[in-house]
Amino acid sequence: MTVIERFLKYVSFDTQSDETTGTTPSTPKQMVFARYLQSELEELGLEDISLDENGYLFATLPSNVGREIPTIGFIAHMDTSPDMSGKDVKPRIVADYQGQDIVLCEEEGIVLSPKQFPELSDHIGEDLIVTDGHTLLGADDKAGVAEIVGAMAYLKAHPEIEHGNIRIGFNPDEEIGLGAHKFDVEKFGCKWAYTMDGGEVGELEFENFNAAAAKIEVKGLNVHPGYAKGKMVNALLVANEFIGMLPANETPATTEGYEGFFHLIGMEGDVEHAMLSYIVRDHDRGKFEARKAFMLECAGKLNGKYGQGRVDVQIKDQYYNMRQQVEPLMHIIDLAFAAMKEAGVEPKVKAIRGGTDGAQLSFKGLPCPNIFAGGLNFHGRYEFVPIQSIEKAMKVVVKIAELTAKRY
């Protein structure tokens, strides 16, 4: 199988994660894909293959040299985002793209257009894999899975390329922030690793958002509206007041680069009870802590206005900026930088406006920067990935393995 054939096979598996289940993996269908990958790795002849009850799949490509070389790893996640269905994905290849609108579904008028997504213009002349407009594609992160497996197959087929022990790891539930929670770093046994979970070609990332999830519960008081004066507390209106207290210019739609935000991702309720769900993000740890404190301050003001206990804020940290863990070990960034250059890719070192499993793994003792997987417009119907980007990412994995052997 080519790396593209692998990718097209992988996206046929529905692996959507679900933050509400409280299990690992959060959905049984992720384990179905994990077992398929396990059988594929066995066919490739990899060693030390293990799949645990939580859906973590590890394997080793053994060293083909006699000297001591650091064991390195490559990691990707198997789940797709809860934001849109990943069931019955119908990928289609648009060959030799020339900058035109791409009709994903003619009947429903779903169009992938460079007017809305100007990044399409960066891939003129390439072959794009797109959806039919009814599901996400799953390049996040099945492109990464395909690139890693494809690179292992390539190295097996080309024993003249010297390399040390290479560990690969595929995990569930990255999209709900739990991908690294039960990842056994000691068992994985690497000096350092790379997640293949970035976007555009050339992305090389070793700093990311500090991240937290916030749940705001509002308890109202419902009485007959005809006799409500001075008595009713409408939970929906109080919730709306809380929303209005947060800065309107600090949302995902109004920020970029290193700017943080408050992101309202869910709201529900009635007069008597309302719930708001937020994610809170900032690259700077001090500003991150200030954002959380501000939400608590807003709740305190509302409780002072409407009575204690009306508004409750629960905040849970999800992950932190990996930069402080990776920066003392910049040789692993230099290695990836050099590998991209040798693979004909111009490196683009940037901060992630998001997070990867590598952030949590870095704090668990496994330094783990992030490398591009090639996909764009993740988590929705307009997701696409150029074939050439997948092929370049696979080549970068091969080159990192090769350069590690040459340098150590």
mmCIF file of C-alpha atoms in Angstrom:
data_model
loop_
_atom_site.group_PDB
_atom_site.id
_atom_site.type_symbol
_atom_site.label_atom_id
_atom_site.label_comp_id
_atom_site.label_asym_id
_atom_site.label_seq_id
_atom_site.Cartn_x
_atom_site.Cartn_y
_atom_site.Cartn_z
ATOM 1 C CA MET A 1 0.000 0.000 0.000
ATOM 2 C CA THR A 2 1.145 3.526 -0.714
ATOM 3 C CA VAL A 3 0.856 6.160 1.987
ATOM 4 C CA ILE A 4 -2.160 7.624 0.163
ATOM 5 C CA GLU A 5 -3.865 4.233 -0.052
ATOM 6 C CA ARG A 6 -3.322 3.844 3.672
ATOM 7 C CA PHE A 7 -4.832 7.249 4.362
ATOM 8 C CA LEU A 8 -7.906 6.566 2.230
ATOM 9 C CA LYS A 9 -8.385 3.269 4.060
ATOM 10 C CA TYR A 10 -7.990 4.860 7.485
ATOM 11 C CA VAL A 11 -10.616 7.563 6.937
ATOM 12 C CA SER A 12 -13.191 4.827 6.292
ATOM 13 C CA PHE A 13 -13.103 4.110 10.049
ATOM 14 C CA ASP A 14 -15.441 6.231 12.176
ATOM 15 C CA THR A 15 -13.352 7.159 15.215
ATOM 16 C CA GLN A 16 -15.101 10.213 16.639
ATOM 17 C CA SER A 17 -14.334 10.759 20.331
ATOM 18 C CA ASP A 18 -16.910 11.798 22.929
ATOM 19 C CA GLU A 19 -16.098 13.826 26.052
ATOM 20 C CA THR A 20 -19.292 12.765 27.841
ATOM 21 C CA THR A 21 -18.633 9.036 28.266
ATOM 22 C CA GLY A 22 -15.903 9.053 30.923
ATOM 23 C CA THR A 23 -14.239 5.975 29.404
ATOM 24 C CA THR A 24 -10.901 5.405 27.657
ATOM 25 C CA PRO A 25 -11.155 5.155 24.745
ATOM 26 C CA SER A 26 -14.197 7.405 24.913
ATOM 27 C CA THR A 27 -15.884 5.486 22.078
ATOM 28 C CA PRO A 28 -15.605 1.754 21.249
ATOM 29 C CA LYS A 29 -15.173 2.493 17.539
ATOM 30 C CA GLN A 30 -11.699 3.884 18.212
ATOM 31 C CA MET A 31 -10.686 0.424 19.398
ATOM 32 C CA VAL A 32 -11.933 -1.062 16.117
ATOM 33 C CA PHE A 33 -9.471 1.130 14.235
ATOM 34 C CA ALA A 34 -6.709 0.370 16.744
ATOM 35 C CA ARG A 35 -7.121 -3.374 16.185
ATOM 36 C CA TYR A 36 -6.977 -2.868 12.435
ATOM 37 C CA LEU A 37 -3.756 -0.875 12.790
ATOM 38 C CA GLN A 38 -2.347 -3.559 15.082
ATOM 39 C CA SER A 39 -2.858 -6.172 12.362
ATOM 40 C CA GLU A 40 -1.245 -3.889 9.789
ATOM 41 C CA LEU A 41 1.818 -3.364 11.967
ATOM 42 C CA GLU A 42 2.095 -7.110 12.465
ATOM 43 C CA GLU A 43 2.014 -7.620 8.695
ATOM 44 C CA LEU A 44 4.788 -5.054 8.306
ATOM 45 C CA GLY A 45 6.949 -7.057 10.685
ATOM 46 C CA LEU A 46 7.265 -4.495 13.449
ATOM 47 C CA GLU A 47 8.143 -5.774 16.921
ATOM 48 C CA ASP A 48 7.060 -5.214 20.535
ATOM 49 C CA ILE A 49 3.509 -4.509 19.347
ATOM 50 C CA SER A 50 1.095 -3.849 22.191
ATOM 51 C CA LEU A 51 -2.486 -2.630 22.360
ATOM 52 C CA ASP A 52 -3.795 -2.041 25.867
ATOM 53 C CA GLU A 53 -7.365 -1.921 27.123
ATOM 54 C CA ASN A 54 -7.402 1.881 26.852
ATOM 55 C CA GLY A 55 -6.642 1.891 23.146
ATOM 56 C CA TYR A 56 -2.934 2.832 23.208
ATOM 57 C CA LEU A 57 -1.075 1.062 20.412
ATOM 58 C CA PHE A 58 2.749 0.903 20.539
ATOM 59 C CA ALA A 59 5.240 -0.809 18.246
ATOM 60 C CA THR A 60 8.958 -0.820 17.411
ATOM 61 C CA LEU A 61 10.931 -0.739 14.198
ATOM 62 C CA PRO A 62 14.198 -2.330 15.420
ATOM 63 C CA SER A 63 17.556 -0.692 14.815
ATOM 64 C CA ASN A 64 19.494 -1.908 11.781
ATOM 65 C CA VAL A 65 22.902 -0.783 13.069
ATOM 66 C CA GLY A 66 25.211 -2.222 15.707
ATOM 67 C CA ARG A 67 26.031 0.982 17.558
ATOM 68 C CA GLU A 68 24.057 2.776 20.246
ATOM 69 C CA ILE A 69 21.610 5.343 18.865
ATOM 70 C CA PRO A 70 18.935 7.156 20.914
ATOM 71 C CA THR A 71 15.493 5.593 20.623
ATOM 72 C CA ILE A 72 13.098 8.143 19.135
ATOM 73 C CA GLY A 73 9.347 8.040 18.644
ATOM 74 C CA PHE A 74 6.572 9.216 16.343
ATOM 75 C CA ILE A 75 3.035 9.674 17.635
ATOM 76 C CA ALA A 76 -0.389 10.354 16.109
ATOM 77 C CA HIS A 77 -3.949 10.169 17.389
ATOM 78 C CA MET A 78 -6.642 7.894 16.037
ATOM 79 C CA ASP A 79 -9.767 9.835 16.995
ATOM 80 C CA THR A 80 -11.525 12.543 15.016
ATOM 81 C CA SER A 81 -13.240 15.636 16.349
ATOM 82 C CA PRO A 82 -16.699 15.568 17.959
ATOM 83 C CA ASP A 83 -17.398 18.800 16.071
ATOM 84 C CA MET A 84 -18.656 16.960 12.995
ATOM 85 C CA SER A 85 -19.492 13.404 11.992
ATOM 86 C CA GLY A 86 -16.683 11.157 10.809
ATOM 87 C CA LYS A 87 -19.009 8.348 9.760
ATOM 88 C CA ASP A 88 -19.188 7.190 6.137
ATOM 89 C CA VAL A 89 -16.495 9.585 4.976
ATOM 90 C CA LYS A 90 -16.444 9.737 1.178
ATOM 91 C CA PRO A 91 -13.090 11.174 0.131
ATOM 92 C CA ARG A 92 -12.534 12.397 -3.412
ATOM 93 C CA ILE A 93 -9.321 13.404 -5.182
ATOM 94 C CA VAL A 94 -9.265 16.665 -7.114
ATOM 95 C CA ALA A 95 -6.306 16.130 -9.444
ATOM 96 C CA ASP A 96 -4.093 19.032 -10.541
ATOM 97 C CA TYR A 97 -6.046 21.698 -8.711
ATOM 98 C CA GLN A 98 -6.033 25.020 -10.604
ATOM 99 C CA GLY A 99 -7.554 27.468 -8.146
ATOM 100 C CA GLN A 100 -11.222 26.927 -8.952
ATOM 101 C CA ASP A 101 -14.170 26.465 -6.598
ATOM 102 C CA ILE A 102 -14.553 22.810 -5.626
ATOM 103 C CA VAL A 103 -18.155 21.632 -5.496
ATOM 104 C CA LEU A 104 -18.385 19.153 -2.628
ATOM 105 C CA CYS A 105 -22.146 18.557 -2.864
ATOM 106 C CA GLU A 106 -23.985 20.034 -5.832
ATOM 107 C CA GLU A 107 -27.465 19.188 -4.497
ATOM 108 C CA GLU A 108 -26.930 21.172 -1.306
ATOM 109 C CA GLY A 109 -24.676 23.863 -2.747
ATOM 110 C CA ILE A 110 -21.694 22.988 -0.539
ATOM 111 C CA VAL A 111 -18.612 24.539 -2.121
ATOM 112 C CA LEU A 112 -14.968 24.696 -1.046
ATOM 113 C CA SER A 113 -13.882 28.053 -2.424
ATOM 114 C CA PRO A 114 -10.582 29.970 -2.347
ATOM 115 C CA LYS A 115 -12.650 33.097 -1.707
ATOM 116 C CA GLN A 116 -13.505 31.725 1.737
ATOM 117 C CA PHE A 117 -10.393 29.569 2.162
ATOM 118 C CA PRO A 118 -7.503 31.416 0.474
ATOM 119 C CA GLU A 119 -5.031 28.730 1.588
ATOM 120 C CA LEU A 120 -6.304 26.667 -1.355
ATOM 121 C CA SER A 121 -4.297 28.953 -3.626
ATOM 122 C CA ASP A 122 -1.074 27.727 -1.998
ATOM 123 C CA HIS A 123 -1.738 24.299 -3.472
ATOM 124 C CA ILE A 124 -2.360 25.015 -7.141
ATOM 125 C CA GLY A 125 -0.999 22.190 -9.262
ATOM 126 C CA GLU A 126 -1.356 19.668 -6.445
ATOM 127 C CA ASP A 127 -3.841 16.843 -5.930
ATOM 128 C CA LEU A 128 -6.311 17.573 -3.143
ATOM 129 C CA ILE A 129 -8.285 15.028 -1.123
ATOM 130 C CA VAL A 130 -11.634 16.550 -0.135
ATOM 131 C CA THR A 131 -14.922 15.437 1.435
ATOM 132 C CA ASP A 132 -18.404 15.193 -0.074
ATOM 133 C CA GLY A 133 -19.493 18.036 2.208
ATOM 134 C CA HIS A 134 -21.384 15.883 4.723
ATOM 135 C CA THR A 135 -18.567 14.827 7.071
ATOM 136 C CA LEU A 136 -15.132 15.923 8.107
ATOM 137 C CA LEU A 137 -12.277 14.212 6.280
ATOM 138 C CA GLY A 138 -10.201 12.947 9.187
ATOM 139 C CA ALA A 139 -6.775 14.146 8.048
ATOM 140 C CA ASP A 140 -6.576 15.289 11.671
ATOM 141 C CA ASP A 141 -4.959 12.964 12.434
ATOM 142 C CA LYS A 142 -5.262 9.972 10.145
ATOM 143 C CA ALA A 143 -2.850 11.723 7.807
ATOM 144 C CA GLY A 144 -0.354 11.562 10.673
ATOM 145 C CA VAL A 145 -1.082 7.874 11.262
ATOM 146 C CA ALA A 146 -0.625 7.108 7.558
ATOM 147 C CA GLU A 147 2.623 9.079 7.383
ATOM 148 C CA ILE A 148 4.127 7.216 10.317
ATOM 149 C CA VAL A 149 3.063 3.755 9.125
ATOM 150 C CA GLY A 150 4.138 4.640 5.588
ATOM 151 C CA ALA A 151 7.558 5.748 6.821
ATOM 152 C CA MET A 152 8.035 2.516 8.777
ATOM 153 C CA ALA A 153 7.120 0.507 5.663
ATOM 154 C CA TYR A 154 9.588 2.574 3.625
ATOM 155 C CA LEU A 155 12.405 2.024 6.103
ATOM 156 C CA LYS A 156 11.668 -1.716 6.168
ATOM 157 C CA ALA A 157 11.869 -1.774 2.368
ATOM 158 C CA HIS A 158 15.124 0.255 2.314
ATOM 159 C CA PRO A 159 17.531 -1.358 4.787
ATOM 160 C CA GLU A 160 20.363 0.706 3.327
ATOM 161 C CA ILE A 161 18.995 3.648 5.337
ATOM 162 C CA GLU A 162 20.569 3.314 8.766
ATOM 163 C CA HIS A 163 18.388 4.040 11.806
ATOM 164 C CA GLY A 164 18.153 3.227 15.487
ATOM 165 C CA ASN A 165 15.182 1.822 17.347
ATOM 166 C CA ILE A 166 12.049 3.722 16.381
ATOM 167 C CA ARG A 167 8.954 3.584 18.546
ATOM 168 C CA ILE A 168 5.547 4.491 17.178
ATOM 169 C CA GLY A 169 2.494 5.286 19.263
ATOM 170 C CA PHE A 170 -1.135 5.732 18.280
ATOM 171 C CA ASN A 171 -3.537 6.961 20.951
ATOM 172 C CA PRO A 172 -7.239 7.721 21.366
ATOM 173 C CA ASP A 173 -9.085 10.842 22.510
ATOM 174 C CA GLU A 174 -6.697 13.661 21.583
ATOM 175 C CA GLU A 175 -9.628 15.723 20.320
ATOM 176 C CA ILE A 176 -11.188 15.822 23.776
ATOM 177 C CA GLY A 177 -7.914 16.666 25.521
ATOM 178 C CA LEU A 178 -7.315 13.187 26.955
ATOM 179 C CA GLY A 179 -4.942 11.627 24.452
ATOM 180 C CA ALA A 180 -1.901 11.696 26.696
ATOM 181 C CA HIS A 181 -3.605 11.064 30.046
ATOM 182 C CA LYS A 182 -3.042 7.302 30.023
ATOM 183 C CA PHE A 183 -0.047 7.283 27.679
ATOM 184 C CA ASP A 184 2.632 5.183 29.406
ATOM 185 C CA VAL A 185 5.783 7.219 28.759
ATOM 186 C CA GLU A 186 8.029 4.736 30.555
ATOM 187 C CA LYS A 187 6.702 1.832 28.485
ATOM 188 C CA PHE A 188 7.068 3.863 25.285
ATOM 189 C CA GLY A 189 10.751 4.150 26.151
ATOM 190 C CA CYS A 190 12.017 7.059 24.041
ATOM 191 C CA LYS A 191 14.539 9.834 24.562
ATOM 192 C CA TRP A 192 12.250 12.166 22.621
ATOM 193 C CA ALA A 193 9.411 11.937 20.110
ATOM 194 C CA TYR A 194 7.439 13.940 17.564
ATOM 195 C CA THR A 195 3.692 14.176 17.125
ATOM 196 C CA MET A 196 2.645 14.236 13.470
ATOM 197 C CA ASP A 197 -0.381 16.415 14.092
ATOM 198 C CA GLY A 198 0.285 19.828 12.585
ATOM 199 C CA GLY A 199 -1.362 21.482 9.612
ATOM 200 C CA GLU A 200 0.276 23.192 6.658
ATOM 201 C CA VAL A 201 3.479 21.863 5.090
ATOM 202 C CA GLY A 202 6.579 22.949 6.984
ATOM 203 C CA GLU A 203 4.960 23.607 10.349
ATOM 204 C CA LEU A 204 7.286 22.824 13.233
ATOM 205 C CA GLU A 205 5.896 23.672 16.635
ATOM 206 C CA PHE A 206 7.257 23.487 20.135
ATOM 207 C CA GLU A 207 5.056 25.989 21.923
ATOM 208 C CA ASN A 208 1.317 25.914 22.351
ATOM 209 C CA PHE A 209 -1.547 27.357 24.347
ATOM 210 C CA ASN A 210 -2.003 26.853 28.036
ATOM 211 C CA ALA A 211 -5.510 25.450 28.139
ATOM 212 C CA ALA A 212 -8.432 25.084 30.521
ATOM 213 C CA ALA A 213 -12.092 24.094 30.306
ATOM 214 C CA ALA A 214 -14.675 26.071 32.274
ATOM 215 C CA LYS A 215 -18.236 25.127 33.210
ATOM 216 C CA ILE A 216 -20.500 27.913 34.436
ATOM 217 C CA GLU A 217 -23.686 26.811 36.195
ATOM 218 C CA VAL A 218 -26.412 29.371 36.821
ATOM 219 C CA LYS A 219 -29.267 28.622 39.227
ATOM 220 C CA GLY A 220 -32.345 30.745 38.634
ATOM 221 C CA LEU A 221 -35.616 31.209 40.497
ATOM 222 C CA ASN A 222 -38.787 30.652 38.493
ATOM 223 C CA VAL A 223 -42.155 32.063 39.497
ATOM 224 C CA HIS A 224 -45.282 32.889 37.486
ATOM 225 C CA PRO A 225 -44.298 35.719 35.104
ATOM 226 C CA GLY A 226 -47.416 37.656 36.072
ATOM 227 C CA TYR A 227 -46.176 37.943 39.653
ATOM 228 C CA ALA A 228 -42.432 37.855 39.074
ATOM 229 C CA LYS A 229 -41.374 41.385 39.953
ATOM 230 C CA GLY A 230 -38.656 41.372 42.569
ATOM 231 C CA LYS A 231 -38.726 37.574 42.777
ATOM 232 C CA MET A 232 -37.767 35.921 39.487
ATOM 233 C CA VAL A 233 -34.118 35.308 38.647
ATOM 234 C CA ASN A 234 -33.943 34.191 35.016
ATOM 235 C CA ALA A 235 -30.943 31.873 34.713
ATOM 236 C CA LEU A 236 -30.755 32.432 30.948
ATOM 237 C CA LEU A 237 -30.478 36.185 31.385
ATOM 238 C CA VAL A 238 -27.890 35.861 34.142
ATOM 239 C CA ALA A 239 -25.884 33.526 31.908
ATOM 240 C CA ASN A 240 -26.132 36.087 29.121
ATOM 241 C CA GLU A 241 -24.905 38.743 31.541
ATOM 242 C CA PHE A 242 -21.888 36.579 32.362
ATOM 243 C CA ILE A 243 -21.127 36.245 28.646
ATOM 244 C CA GLY A 244 -21.327 40.012 28.280
ATOM 245 C CA MET A 245 -18.800 40.560 31.073
ATOM 246 C CA LEU A 246 -16.064 38.780 29.111
ATOM 247 C CA PRO A 247 -14.183 40.935 26.571
ATOM 248 C CA ALA A 248 -15.890 40.739 23.172
ATOM 249 C CA ASN A 249 -12.589 41.207 21.331
ATOM 250 C CA GLU A 250 -10.931 38.196 22.974
ATOM 251 C CA THR A 251 -12.560 35.307 21.102
ATOM 252 C CA PRO A 252 -11.126 32.925 18.492
ATOM 253 C CA ALA A 253 -12.693 35.025 15.714
ATOM 254 C CA THR A 254 -10.936 38.203 16.869
ATOM 255 C CA THR A 255 -7.460 36.967 17.854
ATOM 256 C CA GLU A 256 -4.343 35.557 16.200
ATOM 257 C CA GLY A 257 -0.715 34.675 16.871
ATOM 258 C CA TYR A 258 0.067 34.734 20.572
ATOM 259 C CA GLU A 259 -3.237 36.357 21.564
ATOM 260 C CA GLY A 260 -5.375 34.336 23.963
ATOM 261 C CA PHE A 261 -9.147 34.055 24.156
ATOM 262 C CA PHE A 262 -12.322 32.925 25.901
ATOM 263 C CA HIS A 263 -14.298 30.590 23.635
ATOM 264 C CA LEU A 264 -17.959 29.835 24.346
ATOM 265 C CA ILE A 265 -18.500 26.323 22.997
ATOM 266 C CA GLY A 266 -21.865 25.404 24.499
ATOM 267 C CA MET A 267 -24.927 26.868 26.184
ATOM 268 C CA GLU A 268 -28.209 25.374 27.320
ATOM 269 C CA GLY A 269 -30.894 25.960 29.887
ATOM 270 C CA ASP A 270 -34.186 27.506 30.893
ATOM 271 C CA VAL A 271 -35.389 30.068 33.414
ATOM 272 C CA GLU A 272 -34.468 27.913 36.366
ATOM 273 C CA HIS A 273 -31.118 26.513 35.280
ATOM 274 C CA ALA A 274 -28.479 27.336 32.656
ATOM 275 C CA MET A 275 -25.047 25.975 31.730
ATOM 276 C CA LEU A 276 -22.241 27.588 29.773
ATOM 277 C CA SER A 277 -19.160 25.754 28.526
ATOM 278 C CA TYR A 278 -15.961 27.624 27.713
ATOM 279 C CA ILE A 279 -12.432 26.832 26.734
ATOM 280 C CA VAL A 280 -9.774 29.292 27.911
ATOM 281 C CA ARG A 281 -6.481 29.699 26.059
ATOM 282 C CA ASP A 282 -3.293 31.764 26.307
ATOM 283 C CA HIS A 283 0.356 31.173 25.441
ATOM 284 C CA ASP A 284 1.563 33.260 28.366
ATOM 285 C CA ARG A 285 1.154 31.405 31.665
ATOM 286 C CA GLY A 286 0.599 34.583 33.667
ATOM 287 C CA LYS A 287 -2.113 35.821 31.321
ATOM 288 C CA PHE A 288 -3.646 32.338 31.350
ATOM 289 C CA GLU A 289 -3.943 32.391 35.122
ATOM 290 C CA ALA A 290 -5.380 35.922 34.935
ATOM 291 C CA ARG A 291 -8.078 34.761 32.512
ATOM 292 C CA LYS A 292 -9.227 32.053 34.891
ATOM 293 C CA ALA A 293 -9.206 34.455 37.801
ATOM 294 C CA PHE A 294 -11.280 36.959 35.799
ATOM 295 C CA MET A 295 -14.003 34.363 35.179
ATOM 296 C CA LEU A 296 -14.196 33.710 38.906
ATOM 297 C CA GLU A 297 -14.328 37.464 39.517
ATOM 298 C CA CYS A 298 -17.251 37.815 37.086
ATOM 299 C CA ALA A 299 -19.120 35.064 38.901
ATOM 300 C CA GLY A 300 -18.456 36.796 42.200
ATOM 301 C CA LYS A 301 -19.951 40.056 40.942
ATOM 302 C CA LEU A 302 -23.079 38.273 39.721
ATOM 303 C CA ASN A 303 -23.446 36.462 43.030
ATOM 304 C CA GLY A 304 -23.181 39.820 44.769
ATOM 305 C CA LYS A 305 -25.964 41.126 42.558
ATOM 306 C CA TYR A 306 -28.341 38.139 42.545
ATOM 307 C CA GLY A 307 -27.426 36.265 45.736
ATOM 308 C CA GLN A 308 -24.683 33.852 46.723
ATOM 309 C CA GLY A 309 -24.695 30.495 44.971
ATOM 310 C CA ARG A 310 -26.468 31.701 41.845
ATOM 311 C CA VAL A 311 -23.383 31.371 39.646
ATOM 312 C CA ASP A 312 -20.779 28.637 40.069
ATOM 313 C CA VAL A 313 -17.625 28.395 37.947
ATOM 314 C CA GLN A 314 -15.620 25.179 37.744
ATOM 315 C CA ILE A 315 -12.325 25.413 35.860
ATOM 316 C CA LYS A 316 -10.128 22.475 34.972
ATOM 317 C CA ASP A 317 -6.679 22.848 33.448
ATOM 318 C CA GLN A 318 -6.176 20.691 30.345
ATOM 319 C CA TYR A 319 -2.567 21.202 29.273
ATOM 320 C CA TYR A 320 0.279 23.699 29.411
ATOM 321 C CA ASN A 321 2.734 25.325 27.016
ATOM 322 C CA MET A 322 5.384 22.731 26.140
ATOM 323 C CA ARG A 323 8.032 25.365 25.360
ATOM 324 C CA GLN A 324 9.525 25.290 28.856
ATOM 325 C CA GLN A 325 10.053 21.519 28.513
ATOM 326 C CA VAL A 326 11.459 21.512 24.980
ATOM 327 C CA GLU A 327 13.587 24.667 24.980
ATOM 328 C CA PRO A 328 16.454 23.126 27.007
ATOM 329 C CA LEU A 329 16.656 20.368 24.353
ATOM 330 C CA MET A 330 16.757 22.408 21.166
ATOM 331 C CA HIS A 331 18.802 19.763 19.360
ATOM 332 C CA ILE A 332 15.560 17.843 18.750
ATOM 333 C CA ILE A 333 14.125 20.910 17.021
ATOM 334 C CA ASP A 334 17.334 21.372 15.027
ATOM 335 C CA LEU A 335 17.101 17.746 13.933
ATOM 336 C CA ALA A 336 13.546 18.153 12.638
ATOM 337 C CA PHE A 337 14.533 21.443 10.975
ATOM 338 C CA ALA A 338 17.385 19.729 9.123
ATOM 339 C CA ALA A 339 15.198 16.772 8.151
ATOM 340 C CA MET A 340 12.637 19.099 6.574
ATOM 341 C CA LYS A 341 15.358 20.845 4.612
ATOM 342 C CA GLU A 342 16.661 17.524 3.295
ATOM 343 C CA ALA A 343 13.106 16.511 2.387
ATOM 344 C CA GLY A 344 12.691 19.680 0.326
ATOM 345 C CA VAL A 345 10.391 21.360 2.833
ATOM 346 C CA GLU A 346 10.875 24.923 4.094
ATOM 347 C CA PRO A 347 10.472 24.833 7.895
ATOM 348 C CA LYS A 348 7.988 27.240 9.458
ATOM 349 C CA VAL A 349 8.584 27.426 13.188
ATOM 350 C CA LYS A 350 5.438 28.768 14.826
ATOM 351 C CA ALA A 351 3.359 28.598 17.971
ATOM 352 C CA ILE A 352 0.310 26.334 17.961
ATOM 353 C CA ARG A 353 -2.997 28.095 18.485
ATOM 354 C CA GLY A 354 -4.235 24.939 20.088
ATOM 355 C CA GLY A 355 -2.662 21.925 21.709
ATOM 356 C CA THR A 356 -1.377 18.483 20.902
ATOM 357 C CA ASP A 357 -0.748 15.332 22.859
ATOM 358 C CA GLY A 358 2.902 16.394 22.716
ATOM 359 C CA ALA A 359 2.217 19.222 25.159
ATOM 360 C CA GLN A 360 1.057 16.855 27.891
ATOM 361 C CA LEU A 361 3.677 14.247 27.011
ATOM 362 C CA SER A 362 6.420 16.854 27.336
ATOM 363 C CA PHE A 363 5.291 17.514 30.910
ATOM 364 C CA LYS A 364 5.236 13.764 31.555
ATOM 365 C CA GLY A 365 8.927 13.556 30.674
ATOM 366 C CA LEU A 366 8.802 12.881 26.925
ATOM 367 C CA PRO A 367 9.883 15.997 24.990
ATOM 368 C CA CYS A 368 7.565 15.989 22.018
ATOM 369 C CA PRO A 369 7.406 18.842 19.470
ATOM 370 C CA ASN A 370 4.825 18.797 16.702
ATOM 371 C CA ILE A 371 5.368 18.375 12.949
ATOM 372 C CA PHE A 372 2.979 19.071 10.094
ATOM 373 C CA ALA A 373 0.670 16.320 8.858
ATOM 374 C CA GLY A 374 -0.511 18.395 5.894
ATOM 375 C CA GLY A 375 -4.242 18.790 6.391
ATOM 376 C CA LEU A 376 -6.180 22.062 6.495
ATOM 377 C CA ASN A 377 -9.586 23.286 7.695
ATOM 378 C CA PHE A 378 -9.776 20.618 10.387
ATOM 379 C CA HIS A 379 -12.966 19.590 12.192
ATOM 380 C CA GLY A 380 -15.456 20.375 9.451
ATOM 381 C CA ARG A 381 -16.852 19.646 6.025
ATOM 382 C CA TYR A 382 -14.285 21.867 4.273
ATOM 383 C CA GLU A 383 -11.297 19.879 5.505
ATOM 384 C CA PHE A 384 -8.825 18.894 2.792
ATOM 385 C CA VAL A 385 -5.295 17.571 2.438
ATOM 386 C CA PRO A 386 -2.940 17.704 -0.556
ATOM 387 C CA ILE A 387 -1.501 14.333 -1.542
ATOM 388 C CA GLN A 388 1.906 15.950 -1.930
ATOM 389 C CA SER A 389 1.777 17.211 1.667
ATOM 390 C CA ILE A 390 1.199 13.706 3.035
ATOM 391 C CA GLU A 391 4.080 12.401 0.949
ATOM 392 C CA LYS A 392 6.403 15.174 2.184
ATOM 393 C CA ALA A 393 5.478 14.537 5.817
ATOM 394 C CA MET A 394 6.242 10.842 5.412
ATOM 395 C CA LYS A 395 9.613 11.756 3.911
ATOM 396 C CA VAL A 396 10.355 13.998 6.908
ATOM 397 C CA VAL A 397 9.760 11.060 9.283
ATOM 398 C CA VAL A 398 12.205 8.968 7.257
ATOM 399 C CA LYS A 399 14.776 11.761 7.253
ATOM 400 C CA ILE A 400 14.533 12.302 11.020
ATOM 401 C CA ALA A 401 15.231 8.601 11.555
ATOM 402 C CA GLU A 402 18.144 8.745 9.114
ATOM 403 C CA LEU A 403 19.690 11.930 10.544
ATOM 404 C CA THR A 404 19.404 10.663 14.122
ATOM 405 C CA ALA A 405 21.527 7.667 13.140
ATOM 406 C CA LYS A 406 24.066 9.899 11.388
ATOM 407 C CA ARG A 407 24.410 12.340 14.280
ATOM 408 C CA TYR A 408 24.662 9.894 17.192
#
